[in-house]
Structure formats: C-alpha cells, structure tokens
GROMACS .gro file of C-alpha atoms in nm:
model
  179
    1MET     CA    1   0.885  -3.901   3.356
    2VAL     CA    2   0.913  -3.648   3.073
    3SER     CA    3   0.726  -3.753   2.760
    4GLN     CA    4   0.935  -3.817   2.454
    5THR     CA    5   0.909  -3.567   2.169
    6PRO     CA    6   0.967  -3.639   1.800
    7ILE     CA    7   1.306  -3.470   1.842
    8ASP     CA    8   1.402  -3.711   2.121
    9ARG     CA    9   1.309  -4.005   1.898
   10LEU     CA   10   1.499  -3.860   1.601
   11TYR     CA   11   1.811  -3.815   1.815
   12GLU     CA   12   1.789  -4.170   1.953
   13GLU     CA   13   1.732  -4.323   1.610
   14SER     CA   14   2.013  -4.121   1.453
   15SER     CA   15   2.252  -4.215   1.732
   16SER     CA   16   2.163  -4.583   1.691
   17VAL     CA   17   2.217  -4.577   1.315
   18ILE     CA   18   2.555  -4.403   1.353
   19GLU     CA   19   2.660  -4.653   1.619
   20ALA     CA   20   2.554  -4.952   1.407
   21LEU     CA   21   2.728  -4.817   1.097
   22GLY     CA   22   3.038  -4.733   1.297
   23ARG     CA   23   3.099  -5.101   1.374
   24ASP     CA   24   3.115  -5.212   1.009
   25GLU     CA   25   3.111  -4.900   0.789
   26PRO     CA   26   3.297  -4.615   0.962
   27SER     CA   27   3.301  -4.389   0.654
   28LEU     CA   28   2.925  -4.432   0.614
   29ALA     CA   29   2.884  -4.357   0.985
   30VAL     CA   30   3.062  -4.023   0.933
   31ALA     CA   31   2.848  -3.937   0.630
   32ALA     CA   32   2.529  -4.036   0.810
   33GLY     CA   33   2.636  -3.833   1.112
   34ASP     CA   34   2.689  -3.524   0.898
   35ASN     CA   35   2.339  -3.557   0.755
   36PHE     CA   36   2.171  -3.646   1.083
   37ARG     CA   37   2.320  -3.338   1.252
   38LYS     CA   38   2.170  -3.113   0.986
   39VAL     CA   39   1.836  -3.288   1.006
   40LEU     CA   40   1.833  -3.260   1.385
   41VAL     CA   41   1.892  -2.883   1.369
   42LEU     CA   42   1.613  -2.838   1.114
   43ALA     CA   43   1.379  -3.066   1.305
   44ALA     CA   44   1.440  -2.891   1.637
   45ALA     CA   45   1.397  -2.545   1.483
   46SER     CA   46   1.078  -2.656   1.308
   47TYR     CA   47   0.946  -2.809   1.629
   48PHE     CA   48   1.013  -2.484   1.815
   49GLU     CA   49   0.846  -2.278   1.543
   50HIS     CA   50   0.535  -2.492   1.570
   51ARG     CA   51   0.531  -2.487   1.951
   52VAL     CA   52   0.594  -2.111   1.989
   53SER     CA   53   0.352  -2.012   1.712
   54THR     CA   54   0.083  -2.238   1.856
   55CYS     CA   55   0.143  -2.096   2.203
   56VAL     CA   56   0.101  -1.739   2.079
   57LEU     CA   57  -0.208  -1.827   1.875
   58ASP     CA   58  -0.365  -2.014   2.169
   59PHE     CA   59  -0.301  -1.713   2.392
   60VAL     CA   60  -0.464  -1.480   2.138
   61ARG     CA   61  -0.757  -1.719   2.092
   62GLU     CA   62  -0.814  -1.726   2.470
   63ARG     CA   63  -0.795  -1.350   2.509
   64ALA     CA   64  -1.016  -1.290   2.204
   65ASN     CA   65  -1.277  -1.522   2.356
   66GLY     CA   66  -1.264  -1.726   2.036
   67ASN     CA   67  -1.356  -1.428   1.816
   68SER     CA   68  -1.270  -1.563   1.472
   69LEU     CA   69  -1.212  -1.214   1.327
   70ILE     CA   70  -0.941  -1.131   1.580
   71VAL     CA   71  -0.787  -1.477   1.562
   72GLY     CA   72  -0.790  -1.468   1.181
   73PHE     CA   73  -0.631  -1.126   1.169
   74VAL     CA   74  -0.355  -1.225   1.409
   75MET     CA   75  -0.297  -1.553   1.228
   76ASN     CA   76  -0.276  -1.386   0.887
   77LYS     CA   77  -0.082  -1.074   0.982
   78ALA     CA   78   0.129  -1.166   1.285
   79ILE     CA   79   0.186  -1.541   1.274
   80SER     CA   80   0.169  -1.686   0.923
   81ARG     CA   81   0.516  -1.661   0.764
   82GLN     CA   82   0.628  -1.419   1.036
   83TYR     CA   83   0.788  -1.644   1.298
   84HIS     CA   84   1.145  -1.589   1.183
   85THR     CA   85   1.099  -1.212   1.211
   86TRP     CA   86   1.002  -1.242   1.576
   87PHE     CA   87   1.359  -1.308   1.689
   88LYS     CA   88   1.703  -1.166   1.625
   89TRP     CA   89   1.859  -1.508   1.583
   90ASP     CA   90   2.222  -1.399   1.600
   91GLU     CA   91   2.178  -1.233   1.940
   92THR     CA   92   2.198  -1.394   2.283
   93ASN     CA   93   1.869  -1.258   2.417
   94ALA     CA   94   1.506  -1.261   2.306
   95ASN     CA   95   1.431  -0.899   2.399
   96HIS     CA   96   1.313  -0.823   2.045
   97PHE     CA   97   1.051  -1.100   2.076
   98PHE     CA   98   0.947  -0.995   2.424
   99GLY     CA   99   0.906  -0.636   2.306
  100LEU     CA  100   0.651  -0.747   2.045
  101PHE     CA  101   0.410  -0.803   2.336
  102GLY     CA  102   0.474  -0.457   2.482
  103VAL     CA  103   0.691  -0.297   2.747
  104PRO     CA  104   0.535  -0.470   3.053
  105PHE     CA  105   0.601  -0.818   2.912
  106LYS     CA  106   0.954  -0.729   2.805
  107GLN     CA  107   1.033  -0.581   3.147
  108MET     CA  108   0.887  -0.882   3.327
  109MET     CA  109   1.091  -1.122   3.114
  110VAL     CA  110   1.413  -0.924   3.159
  111GLU     CA  111   1.360  -0.946   3.535
  112ARG     CA  112   1.284  -1.318   3.522
  113ILE     CA  113   1.595  -1.383   3.317
  114LYS     CA  114   1.808  -1.185   3.563
  115ALA     CA  115   1.668  -1.405   3.840
  116SER     CA  116   1.716  -1.735   3.656
  117ASP     CA  117   2.040  -1.850   3.497
  118ASP     CA  118   1.852  -2.156   3.370
  119LEU     CA  119   1.604  -1.939   3.180
  120ARG     CA  120   1.887  -1.727   3.035
  121VAL     CA  121   2.073  -2.040   2.923
  122SER     CA  122   1.751  -2.182   2.776
  123ILE     CA  123   1.684  -1.871   2.570
  124CYS     CA  124   2.044  -1.862   2.445
  125ALA     CA  125   2.017  -2.229   2.343
  126PHE     CA  126   1.684  -2.164   2.169
  127LEU     CA  127   1.832  -1.875   1.972
  128GLU     CA  128   2.139  -2.080   1.885
  129VAL     CA  129   1.922  -2.356   1.736
  130GLY     CA  130   1.737  -2.095   1.531
  131ASN     CA  131   2.061  -1.932   1.419
  132GLU     CA  132   2.210  -2.268   1.315
  133ARG     CA  133   1.892  -2.340   1.121
  134ASN     CA  134   1.923  -2.009   0.938
  135LYS     CA  135   2.284  -2.079   0.847
  136LEU     CA  136   2.190  -2.421   0.714
  137VAL     CA  137   1.906  -2.304   0.493
  138HIS     CA  138   2.071  -1.986   0.369
  139GLN     CA  139   2.431  -2.104   0.319
  140ASP     CA  140   2.402  -2.402   0.085
  141PHE     CA  141   2.257  -2.681   0.296
  142ALA     CA  142   2.429  -2.964   0.107
  143SER     CA  143   2.781  -2.831   0.152
  144PHE     CA  144   2.738  -2.642   0.480
  145ALA     CA  145   2.986  -2.762   0.742
  146LEU     CA  146   2.792  -2.781   1.067
  147GLU     CA  147   3.048  -2.765   1.347
  148LYS     CA  148   2.833  -2.903   1.629
  149THR     CA  149   2.812  -3.272   1.713
  150LEU     CA  150   2.480  -3.456   1.725
  151GLU     CA  151   2.509  -3.457   2.104
  152GLU     CA  152   2.572  -3.081   2.120
  153ILE     CA  153   2.270  -3.009   1.900
  154TYR     CA  154   2.051  -3.234   2.112
  155ALA     CA  155   2.178  -3.067   2.429
  156LEU     CA  156   2.083  -2.725   2.287
  157TYR     CA  157   1.739  -2.861   2.206
  158ARG     CA  158   1.690  -2.998   2.558
  159LYS     CA  159   1.809  -2.671   2.718
  160SER     CA  160   1.570  -2.473   2.497
  161LEU     CA  161   1.266  -2.655   2.630
  162LEU     CA  162   1.253  -2.455   2.954
  163PHE     CA  163   1.185  -2.138   2.754
  164VAL     CA  164   0.952  -2.300   2.498
  165ASP     CA  165   0.752  -2.494   2.758
  166GLY     CA  166   0.719  -2.189   2.985
  167LEU     CA  167   0.622  -1.926   2.729
  168GLY     CA  168   0.247  -1.963   2.777
  169THR     CA  169   0.284  -1.928   3.153
  170HIS     CA  170   0.498  -1.616   3.113
  171LEU     CA  171   0.238  -1.457   2.885
  172ARG     CA  172  -0.045  -1.532   3.128
  173ASP     CA  173   0.159  -1.421   3.430
  174CYS     CA  174   0.217  -1.081   3.274
  175GLU     CA  175  -0.156  -1.017   3.267
  176GLN     CA  176  -0.165  -1.067   3.644
  177LEU     CA  177   0.081  -0.783   3.708
  178PRO     CA  178  -0.059  -0.460   3.850
  179ALA     CA  179  -0.111  -0.196   3.583
   0.00000   0.00000   0.00000
C-alpha cells in the first residue's frame, strides 16, 4: 500500500467538503471548489519543491562525505531560493534541469525518457503543476481563473510522483555509468 502524503489528505478533505456543501449549499460548494483547486496546486508544487530540493541536497551531502563547507556552499548558492530557476516550467521536458548535472546525466535521462512513456508523462505532469503554480502566484491569485478541476490537479500530482520519487535513483545510477 502506498503511504498517504499531505497532498493526498488535502485532496480527500477538499473533496469531502465540496461534496458536503453541494448537498445543501451548491453556491458555497462552487466557491470552496475554486479555492481548494488553487490551494491544491500550490500545495503540490510546494511539496515537490521540498522533495526535489531535499533529494538534491541529500545527494550532495552523500557525495561530499558530509563536508559542511561543500554542503553549505551548495545549499547557499545552488539550492536556497534557486529551485524555480532549475526548470523551464512552460516546456514539456526537464532537459534544462538535467543539464544542470552535466552532459552524462542529461543524456542518460533523455534515453530513459525515450524508453519510458510513463516517465515522460510524469515529467510533463510535474512541469504542468509547476507552471500552474507560477500562473497562480504571478497573475493575481485571488482573481485567477484556474481551468483545471480538483480531480485533474490531483491526477497531475499523482502522475508526477514517478519522476519525483525516482530522482535520487537516477542521480545515483548516473554515477555507475562507464566514464
């Protein structure tokens, strides 16, 4: 059984509130749904930022053998307040991100994506969540008309997990490739 994340709980709670309101207060159900959709996008994007940043920092910490100077430098110069520069959110691939780790990693990931439709779909979903987040926060959150349903947003989140959950393995696998 897959463990439940905070995003899973948020989706379930939001769905339950909308359903309950829909029985007696349909107009409130619509308003709540509009807000819950926005919150779910922000929550999923924030969750991914935390998971991906932590994955990269853990990888660096391992490879630096815990050297606090290296870890501190990477944290301060490459991770802190930099996450949203790692990706080209309006694209359908993460090649920019992969390239930040060098040509071998980018080439390995391009090959893995060619071999796996599921991984390609996962990366596209991940980027779509990030792009929707950017639209929300940069285009007047309160009046922004988010076109996706709660279910569509949650589906994007679930699809994204293959990429997010596998990133650490991909990084470590690249080190095993012949030079």
